[in-house]
mmCIF file of C-alpha atoms and ligand atoms in Angstrom:
data_model
loop_
_atom_site.group_PDB
_atom_site.id
_atom_site.type_symbol
_atom_site.label_atom_id
_atom_site.label_comp_id
_atom_site.label_asym_id
_atom_site.label_seq_id
_atom_site.Cartn_x
_atom_site.Cartn_y
_atom_site.Cartn_z
ATOM 1 C CA MET E 1 -18.887 -27.733 -9.407
ATOM 2 C CA LYS E 2 -19.083 -30.966 -7.469
ATOM 3 C CA CYS E 3 -16.484 -32.660 -5.303
ATOM 4 C CA ASP E 4 -14.552 -35.367 -7.176
ATOM 5 C CA LYS E 5 -14.715 -37.634 -4.106
ATOM 6 C CA CYS E 6 -18.407 -37.269 -3.286
ATOM 7 C CA SER E 7 -21.288 -35.277 -4.740
ATOM 8 C CA ALA E 8 -21.226 -32.329 -2.322
ATOM 9 C CA PRO E 9 -20.507 -28.856 -3.753
ATOM 10 C CA ALA E 10 -16.779 -28.130 -4.171
ATOM 11 C CA VAL E 11 -15.143 -25.306 -2.189
ATOM 12 C CA LEU E 12 -11.788 -25.574 -3.941
ATOM 13 C CA PHE E 13 -10.110 -26.656 -7.156
ATOM 14 C CA GLN E 14 -6.567 -27.895 -6.636
ATOM 15 C CA LYS E 15 -4.850 -27.293 -9.928
ATOM 16 C CA TYR E 16 -1.814 -29.371 -8.900
ATOM 17 C CA SER E 17 -3.898 -32.476 -8.108
ATOM 18 C CA GLY E 18 -6.647 -31.840 -10.665
ATOM 19 C CA LEU E 19 -9.256 -32.352 -7.927
ATOM 20 C CA HIS E 20 -12.371 -30.421 -6.938
ATOM 21 C CA LEU E 21 -12.926 -30.858 -3.199
ATOM 22 C CA CYS E 22 -15.907 -30.242 -0.934
ATOM 23 C CA LYS E 23 -15.442 -28.838 2.576
ATOM 24 C CA THR E 24 -15.181 -32.276 4.211
ATOM 25 C CA HIS E 25 -12.704 -33.650 1.679
ATOM 26 C CA PHE E 26 -10.696 -30.432 1.709
ATOM 27 C CA PHE E 27 -10.352 -30.597 5.520
ATOM 28 C CA ALA E 28 -9.349 -34.250 5.243
ATOM 29 C CA ASP E 29 -6.743 -33.409 2.597
ATOM 30 C CA VAL E 30 -5.119 -30.644 4.695
ATOM 31 C CA GLU E 31 -5.128 -32.824 7.819
ATOM 32 C CA LYS E 32 -3.630 -35.753 5.893
ATOM 33 C CA LYS E 33 -0.719 -33.553 4.761
ATOM 34 C CA ILE E 34 -0.179 -32.310 8.327
ATOM 35 C CA LYS E 35 -0.263 -35.835 9.785
ATOM 36 C CA ARG E 36 2.171 -37.138 7.188
ATOM 37 C CA GLU E 37 4.630 -34.393 8.105
ATOM 38 C CA VAL E 38 4.447 -34.762 11.893
ATOM 39 C CA ARG E 39 4.600 -38.569 11.711
ATOM 40 C CA LYS E 40 8.151 -38.302 10.393
ATOM 41 C CA GLU E 41 9.173 -37.560 13.987
ATOM 42 C CA LYS E 42 7.978 -39.181 17.167
ATOM 43 C CA ILE E 43 6.052 -36.541 19.110
ATOM 44 C CA GLU E 44 6.046 -37.145 22.863
ATOM 45 C CA GLY E 45 6.350 -35.247 26.122
ATOM 46 C CA THR E 46 5.893 -31.554 25.503
ATOM 47 C CA LEU E 47 5.177 -30.103 22.080
ATOM 48 C CA ALA E 48 5.748 -26.352 21.783
ATOM 49 C CA ILE E 49 4.040 -24.523 18.943
ATOM 50 C CA ALA E 50 5.341 -21.166 17.763
ATOM 51 C CA PHE E 51 2.158 -19.144 17.723
ATOM 52 C CA SER E 52 1.991 -15.638 16.257
ATOM 53 C CA GLY E 53 -1.798 -15.376 16.004
ATOM 54 C CA GLY E 54 -1.616 -15.315 12.173
ATOM 55 C CA LYS E 55 -3.381 -17.884 9.976
ATOM 56 C CA ASP E 56 -0.484 -20.330 9.630
ATOM 57 C CA SER E 57 0.363 -20.790 13.273
ATOM 58 C CA ALA E 58 -3.326 -20.690 14.273
ATOM 59 C CA VAL E 59 -4.075 -23.594 11.921
ATOM 60 C CA ALA E 60 -0.969 -25.464 13.119
ATOM 61 C CA LEU E 61 -1.951 -24.998 16.772
ATOM 62 C CA SER E 62 -5.564 -25.973 16.213
ATOM 63 C CA VAL E 63 -4.836 -29.140 14.187
ATOM 64 C CA LEU E 64 -1.907 -30.299 16.368
ATOM 65 C CA ASN E 65 -4.001 -29.768 19.484
ATOM 66 C CA ASP E 66 -6.735 -31.990 17.976
ATOM 67 C CA LEU E 67 -4.172 -34.606 17.020
ATOM 68 C CA PHE E 68 -2.067 -34.782 20.165
ATOM 69 C CA SER E 69 -3.813 -33.354 23.224
ATOM 70 C CA HIS E 70 -5.638 -36.658 23.820
ATOM 71 C CA ARG E 71 -2.490 -38.716 23.480
ATOM 72 C CA GLY E 72 -0.747 -37.528 26.614
ATOM 73 C CA VAL E 73 1.264 -34.858 24.777
ATOM 74 C CA ASP E 74 1.420 -31.466 26.539
ATOM 75 C CA ILE E 75 0.756 -28.681 24.076
ATOM 76 C CA ILE E 76 2.225 -25.251 24.813
ATOM 77 C CA ALA E 77 1.678 -22.261 22.534
ATOM 78 C CA ILE E 78 4.626 -19.865 22.577
ATOM 79 C CA SER E 79 4.428 -16.326 21.272
ATOM 80 C CA ILE E 80 7.030 -13.646 20.817
ATOM 81 C CA ASP E 81 6.440 -9.936 21.287
ATOM 82 C CA GLU E 82 8.974 -8.353 18.923
ATOM 83 C CA GLY E 83 8.164 -4.790 19.945
ATOM 84 C CA ILE E 84 6.236 -3.681 16.847
ATOM 85 C CA THR E 85 3.706 -1.084 17.977
ATOM 86 C CA GLY E 86 0.193 -1.601 16.650
ATOM 87 C CA TYR E 87 0.852 -4.921 14.927
ATOM 88 C CA ARG E 88 1.849 -7.229 17.746
ATOM 89 C CA GLU E 89 -0.834 -6.068 20.201
ATOM 90 C CA ASN E 90 -3.573 -6.967 17.704
ATOM 91 C CA ALA E 91 -2.005 -10.306 16.869
ATOM 92 C CA LEU E 92 -1.662 -11.215 20.553
ATOM 93 C CA GLU E 93 -5.316 -10.319 21.093
ATOM 94 C CA SER E 94 -6.508 -12.841 18.503
ATOM 95 C CA ALA E 95 -3.917 -15.298 19.824
ATOM 96 C CA ALA E 96 -5.499 -15.003 23.270
ATOM 97 C CA ILE E 97 -8.927 -15.882 21.850
ATOM 98 C CA LEU E 98 -7.713 -19.112 20.261
ATOM 99 C CA VAL E 99 -5.668 -20.351 23.236
ATOM 100 C CA ALA E 100 -8.688 -19.733 25.485
ATOM 101 C CA GLU E 101 -10.935 -21.613 23.043
ATOM 102 C CA LEU E 102 -8.568 -24.587 22.916
ATOM 103 C CA GLY E 103 -7.652 -24.388 26.589
ATOM 104 C CA VAL E 104 -3.909 -24.733 25.911
ATOM 105 C CA ARG E 105 -1.053 -23.346 27.995
ATOM 106 C CA TRP E 106 0.373 -20.135 26.551
ATOM 107 C CA GLU E 107 3.738 -18.449 27.118
ATOM 108 C CA VAL E 108 4.677 -15.029 25.762
ATOM 109 C CA ALA E 109 8.206 -13.599 25.772
ATOM 110 C CA SER E 110 9.426 -10.273 24.463
ATOM 111 C CA PHE E 111 12.595 -9.093 22.733
ATOM 112 C CA GLU E 112 12.616 -6.226 25.209
ATOM 113 C CA GLN E 113 12.785 -8.568 28.221
ATOM 114 C CA HIS E 114 15.354 -10.915 26.694
ATOM 115 C CA PHE E 115 17.497 -8.727 24.446
ATOM 116 C CA GLY E 116 16.665 -5.183 25.576
ATOM 117 C CA ILE E 117 15.523 -4.074 22.124
ATOM 118 C CA ARG E 118 12.297 -3.378 20.221
ATOM 119 C CA ILE E 119 12.053 -3.929 16.447
ATOM 120 C CA ASP E 120 10.384 -0.493 16.300
ATOM 121 C CA HIS E 121 13.807 1.007 17.028
ATOM 122 C CA VAL E 122 15.806 -1.040 14.497
ATOM 123 C CA ASN E 123 16.499 1.082 11.431
ATOM 124 C CA GLU E 124 18.510 -1.288 9.283
ATOM 125 C CA ARG E 125 17.057 -4.541 7.944
ATOM 126 C CA PRO E 126 14.447 -4.914 10.702
ATOM 127 C CA CYS E 127 13.066 -8.152 9.154
ATOM 128 C CA THR E 128 16.454 -9.876 9.150
ATOM 129 C CA VAL E 129 17.143 -8.845 12.743
ATOM 130 C CA CYS E 130 13.632 -9.880 13.761
ATOM 131 C CA GLY E 131 13.966 -13.296 12.079
ATOM 132 C CA ILE E 132 17.287 -14.100 13.759
ATOM 133 C CA LEU E 133 16.170 -12.973 17.214
ATOM 134 C CA ARG E 134 12.809 -14.723 16.879
ATOM 135 C CA ARG E 135 14.416 -18.066 15.951
ATOM 136 C CA SER E 136 16.807 -17.767 18.853
ATOM 137 C CA LEU E 137 14.178 -16.777 21.414
ATOM 138 C CA LEU E 138 11.796 -19.535 20.250
ATOM 139 C CA ASN E 139 14.552 -22.084 20.811
ATOM 140 C CA ARG E 140 15.299 -20.687 24.286
ATOM 141 C CA LEU E 141 11.604 -20.670 25.210
ATOM 142 C CA ALA E 142 11.044 -24.189 23.882
ATOM 143 C CA LYS E 143 13.957 -25.405 26.034
ATOM 144 C CA ALA E 144 12.704 -23.461 29.051
ATOM 145 C CA VAL E 145 9.297 -25.184 28.912
ATOM 146 C CA GLY E 146 10.980 -28.571 28.448
ATOM 147 C CA ALA E 147 9.700 -29.144 24.912
ATOM 148 C CA SER E 148 11.031 -32.112 22.934
ATOM 149 C CA THR E 149 9.778 -30.625 19.675
ATOM 150 C CA LEU E 150 9.005 -27.161 18.351
ATOM 151 C CA ALA E 151 6.408 -26.826 15.591
ATOM 152 C CA THR E 152 6.378 -23.737 13.384
ATOM 153 C CA GLY E 153 3.704 -22.557 10.952
ATOM 154 C CA HIS E 154 5.780 -22.394 7.739
ATOM 155 C CA ASN E 155 3.543 -23.260 4.770
ATOM 156 C CA LEU E 156 4.458 -24.592 1.311
ATOM 157 C CA ASP E 157 4.850 -21.077 -0.118
ATOM 158 C CA ASP E 158 7.231 -19.993 2.684
ATOM 159 C CA GLU E 159 9.305 -23.138 2.273
ATOM 160 C CA ALA E 160 9.467 -22.985 -1.521
ATOM 161 C CA GLN E 161 10.551 -19.331 -1.346
ATOM 162 C CA THR E 162 13.273 -20.080 1.189
ATOM 163 C CA VAL E 163 14.605 -23.028 -0.811
ATOM 164 C CA GLN E 164 14.617 -21.052 -4.059
ATOM 165 C CA MET E 165 16.259 -18.001 -2.424
ATOM 166 C CA ASN E 166 19.102 -20.177 -1.172
ATOM 167 C CA TYR E 167 19.571 -21.792 -4.602
ATOM 168 C CA LEU E 168 19.639 -18.380 -6.265
ATOM 169 C CA ARG E 169 22.182 -17.102 -3.755
ATOM 170 C CA GLY E 170 24.243 -20.263 -4.131
ATOM 171 C CA ASP E 171 24.056 -20.650 -0.369
ATOM 172 C CA ILE E 172 24.153 -24.444 -0.257
ATOM 173 C CA ASP E 173 25.431 -24.552 3.331
ATOM 174 C CA ARG E 174 22.343 -22.732 4.513
ATOM 175 C CA LEU E 175 20.171 -24.884 2.249
ATOM 176 C CA LEU E 176 21.470 -28.059 3.881
ATOM 177 C CA ARG E 177 20.845 -26.609 7.336
ATOM 178 C CA LEU E 178 17.170 -25.864 6.571
ATOM 179 C CA ASP E 179 16.029 -29.277 7.650
ATOM 180 C CA HIS E 180 18.525 -30.168 10.300
ATOM 181 C CA PRO E 181 18.229 -33.191 12.532
ATOM 182 C CA ALA E 182 18.106 -32.582 16.288
ATOM 183 C CA LYS E 183 21.352 -31.065 17.555
ATOM 184 C CA GLU E 184 22.779 -30.396 20.958
ATOM 185 C CA GLY E 185 21.094 -27.278 22.349
ATOM 186 C CA LEU E 186 18.737 -26.985 19.400
ATOM 187 C CA VAL E 187 15.171 -28.175 19.924
ATOM 188 C CA ARG E 188 13.989 -30.479 17.110
ATOM 189 C CA ARG E 189 11.777 -28.637 14.617
ATOM 190 C CA VAL E 190 8.726 -29.804 12.707
ATOM 191 C CA LYS E 191 6.841 -27.850 10.066
ATOM 192 C CA PRO E 192 3.390 -29.416 9.922
ATOM 193 C CA LEU E 193 2.152 -27.121 7.129
ATOM 194 C CA LYS E 194 5.219 -27.619 4.943
ATOM 195 C CA TYR E 195 3.165 -29.176 2.117
ATOM 196 C CA VAL E 196 0.009 -27.077 2.482
ATOM 197 C CA PRO E 197 -0.154 -24.104 0.061
ATOM 198 C CA GLU E 198 -0.663 -20.712 1.708
ATOM 199 C CA LYS E 199 -4.076 -20.174 0.072
ATOM 200 C CA GLU E 200 -5.319 -23.485 1.426
ATOM 201 C CA VAL E 201 -4.116 -22.629 4.938
ATOM 202 C CA ALA E 202 -6.141 -19.403 4.742
ATOM 203 C CA LEU E 203 -9.206 -21.195 3.367
ATOM 204 C CA TYR E 204 -8.949 -23.857 6.079
ATOM 205 C CA ALA E 205 -8.827 -21.200 8.819
ATOM 206 C CA ILE E 206 -11.813 -19.346 7.370
ATOM 207 C CA LEU E 207 -13.998 -22.434 6.779
ATOM 208 C CA LYS E 208 -13.167 -23.810 10.241
ATOM 209 C CA GLY E 209 -13.857 -20.454 11.881
ATOM 210 C CA ILE E 210 -10.430 -20.357 13.553
ATOM 211 C CA PRO E 211 -9.820 -16.850 14.954
ATOM 212 C CA ILE E 212 -6.868 -15.318 13.101
ATOM 213 C CA ASN E 213 -5.161 -11.980 12.893
ATOM 214 C CA LEU E 214 -5.045 -10.703 9.291
ATOM 215 C CA ASP E 215 -2.826 -7.651 9.864
ATOM 216 C CA GLU E 216 0.392 -7.614 7.890
ATOM 217 C CA CYS E 217 3.532 -6.529 9.648
ATOM 218 C CA ARG E 218 4.405 -3.020 8.462
ATOM 219 C CA PHE E 219 8.013 -4.056 7.886
ATOM 220 C CA SER E 220 7.867 -5.764 4.487
ATOM 221 C CA ALA E 221 9.438 -9.190 4.230
ATOM 222 C CA GLY E 222 12.325 -8.012 2.058
ATOM 223 C CA VAL E 223 12.538 -7.196 -1.620
ATOM 224 C CA PHE E 224 14.265 -10.406 -2.695
ATOM 225 C CA ARG E 225 11.713 -12.686 -1.002
ATOM 226 C CA ALA E 226 8.876 -10.713 -2.627
ATOM 227 C CA GLU E 227 10.503 -11.127 -6.057
ATOM 228 C CA VAL E 228 10.959 -14.864 -5.535
ATOM 229 C CA ARG E 229 7.363 -15.142 -4.280
ATOM 230 C CA ASP E 230 6.018 -13.450 -7.437
ATOM 231 C CA MET E 231 8.230 -15.578 -9.666
ATOM 232 C CA LEU E 232 7.078 -18.805 -8.004
ATOM 233 C CA ASN E 233 3.413 -17.770 -8.143
ATOM 234 C CA GLU E 234 3.768 -17.158 -11.863
ATOM 235 C CA LEU E 235 5.490 -20.502 -12.418
ATOM 236 C CA GLU E 236 2.922 -22.314 -10.271
ATOM 237 C CA LEU E 237 0.125 -20.897 -12.470
ATOM 238 C CA LYS E 238 1.780 -22.164 -15.652
ATOM 239 C CA HIS E 239 3.208 -25.335 -14.145
ATOM 240 C CA PRO E 240 1.078 -26.497 -11.206
ATOM 241 C CA GLY E 241 3.141 -28.384 -8.633
ATOM 242 C CA THR E 242 6.287 -26.246 -8.961
ATOM 243 C CA LYS E 243 6.354 -25.210 -5.292
ATOM 244 C CA TYR E 244 5.817 -28.787 -4.144
ATOM 245 C CA ALA E 245 8.603 -29.991 -6.447
ATOM 246 C CA LEU E 246 11.069 -27.445 -5.036
ATOM 247 C CA VAL E 247 10.435 -28.423 -1.413
ATOM 248 C CA LYS E 248 10.276 -32.141 -2.151
ATOM 249 C CA GLY E 249 13.474 -31.866 -4.204
ATOM 250 C CA LEU E 250 15.389 -30.487 -1.244
ATOM 251 C CA GLU E 251 14.136 -33.348 0.903
ATOM 252 C CA ARG E 252 15.586 -35.775 -1.659
ATOM 253 C CA ILE E 253 18.923 -33.940 -1.690
ATOM 254 C CA LEU E 254 19.079 -34.181 2.096
ATOM 255 C CA GLN E 255 18.406 -37.918 1.898
ATOM 256 C CA LEU E 256 21.098 -38.420 -0.730
ATOM 257 C CA THR E 257 23.662 -36.404 1.210
ATOM 258 C CA ASN E 258 22.546 -38.277 4.327
ATOM 259 C CA ARG E 259 22.027 -34.925 5.993
ATOM 260 C CA LEU E 260 25.667 -33.918 6.012
ATOM 261 C CA PRO E 261 26.475 -33.051 9.592
ATOM 262 C CA PHE E 262 27.359 -29.421 10.138
ATOM 263 C CA GLU E 263 29.530 -28.221 12.938
ATOM 264 C CA LEU E 264 27.622 -26.624 15.746
ATOM 265 C CA GLY E 265 29.348 -25.296 18.819
ATOM 266 C CA GLN E 266 28.237 -23.132 21.671
ATOM 267 C CA CYS E 267 28.055 -19.357 21.707
ATOM 268 C CA THR E 268 30.844 -18.127 23.987
ATOM 269 C CA ARG E 269 28.546 -15.442 25.370
ATOM 270 C CA CYS E 270 25.060 -16.936 25.803
ATOM 271 C CA SER E 271 25.786 -20.694 25.289
ATOM 272 C CA GLU E 272 23.091 -21.075 22.644
ATOM 273 C CA PRO E 273 24.063 -23.174 19.591
ATOM 274 C CA ALA E 274 26.459 -21.308 17.285
ATOM 275 C CA VAL E 275 28.231 -21.976 13.983
ATOM 276 C CA GLY E 276 31.151 -19.663 14.947
ATOM 277 C CA THR E 277 32.225 -18.259 18.320
ATOM 278 C CA LEU E 278 29.095 -16.136 18.693
ATOM 279 C CA CYS E 279 25.551 -17.239 17.860
ATOM 280 C CA GLN E 280 23.574 -15.329 15.227
ATOM 281 C CA SER E 281 21.517 -13.441 17.797
ATOM 282 C CA CYS E 282 24.583 -12.223 19.764
ATOM 283 C CA ASN E 283 26.189 -11.208 16.451
ATOM 284 C CA VAL E 284 23.192 -9.205 15.352
ATOM 285 C CA LEU E 285 22.823 -7.571 18.805
ATOM 286 C CA ASP E 286 26.512 -6.529 18.647
ATOM 287 C CA LYS E 287 25.947 -4.936 15.243
ATOM 288 C CA LEU E 288 22.883 -3.060 16.525
ATOM 289 C CA ARG E 289 24.820 -1.746 19.514
ATOM 290 C CA SER E 290 27.724 -0.550 17.387
ATOM 291 C CA THR E 291 25.459 1.241 14.871
ATOM 292 C CA SER E 292 23.554 2.995 17.662
ATOM 293 C CA GLN E 293 26.930 4.074 19.142
ATOM 294 C CA ASP E 294 28.024 5.423 15.753
ATOM 295 C CA ARG E 295 24.874 7.483 15.651
ATOM 296 C CA ALA E 296 25.439 8.790 19.172
ATOM 297 C CA THR E 297 29.001 9.994 18.476
HETATM 298 ZN ZN1 ZN A 1 -16.396 -34.487 -1.021
HETATM 299 ZN ZN1 ZN A 2 24.869 -15.995 21.823
#
């Protein structure tokens, strides 16, 4: 098969666009989607990139570094050690290779240091706990390094799943908070890979030779997310463009609702942003402490 934009051999067929693309045109297509997404916000000062060492954040770090490091923007990769024996050590090893290659500043923080827990020791819903604590610690770290913006590696599949899960749960409040504008105490987020399908992120990393860690975390991402993922993959096969439509549709809703402001106060304990009196991470840490006490008595 030949590329539809030149005559070079195609490396990919995009069912949703109907295009065969060669390596060069595929790279250009991914980079165009990333640029379009980050141009929505003005990136200046310090840009922190949440960097796990996996394919998504490695591609985000590599492309954003190419785009911004020559424009006077300081790039800082930030990684979290959740305390998952075996998995995180490997991921941090491949992370170290890429940051050395790119020559970017790198900060690592652990749950153990900041919250006194390891995900290894969490028995109930480790993925939920991990997600809440990770979001919170990333925000704290981004503030600590003086970042104006925090980029995360969520790809089109992640986003479509999250949007669909919230629709199916009827959790419209959470849906409207997915793409929040900058708020007091909350570092502005960008998701450069938001419109790049997961498979294309992987292909981009492989063809570019970006070092990535392929290990999967041994805590599965949750049954409901896996069901929604399978459902969306099936729909995407039959109706190419479904995932894009879901994510784009939410963007339109947010425009129409003019991004309804949501109330955000301060956590009475740690002063991080909170919807109630305590922030999500303090809430989840309280629950962990009370369940471990129950077990002790
Ligand atoms: Zn081409
Ligand atoms: Zn708190």
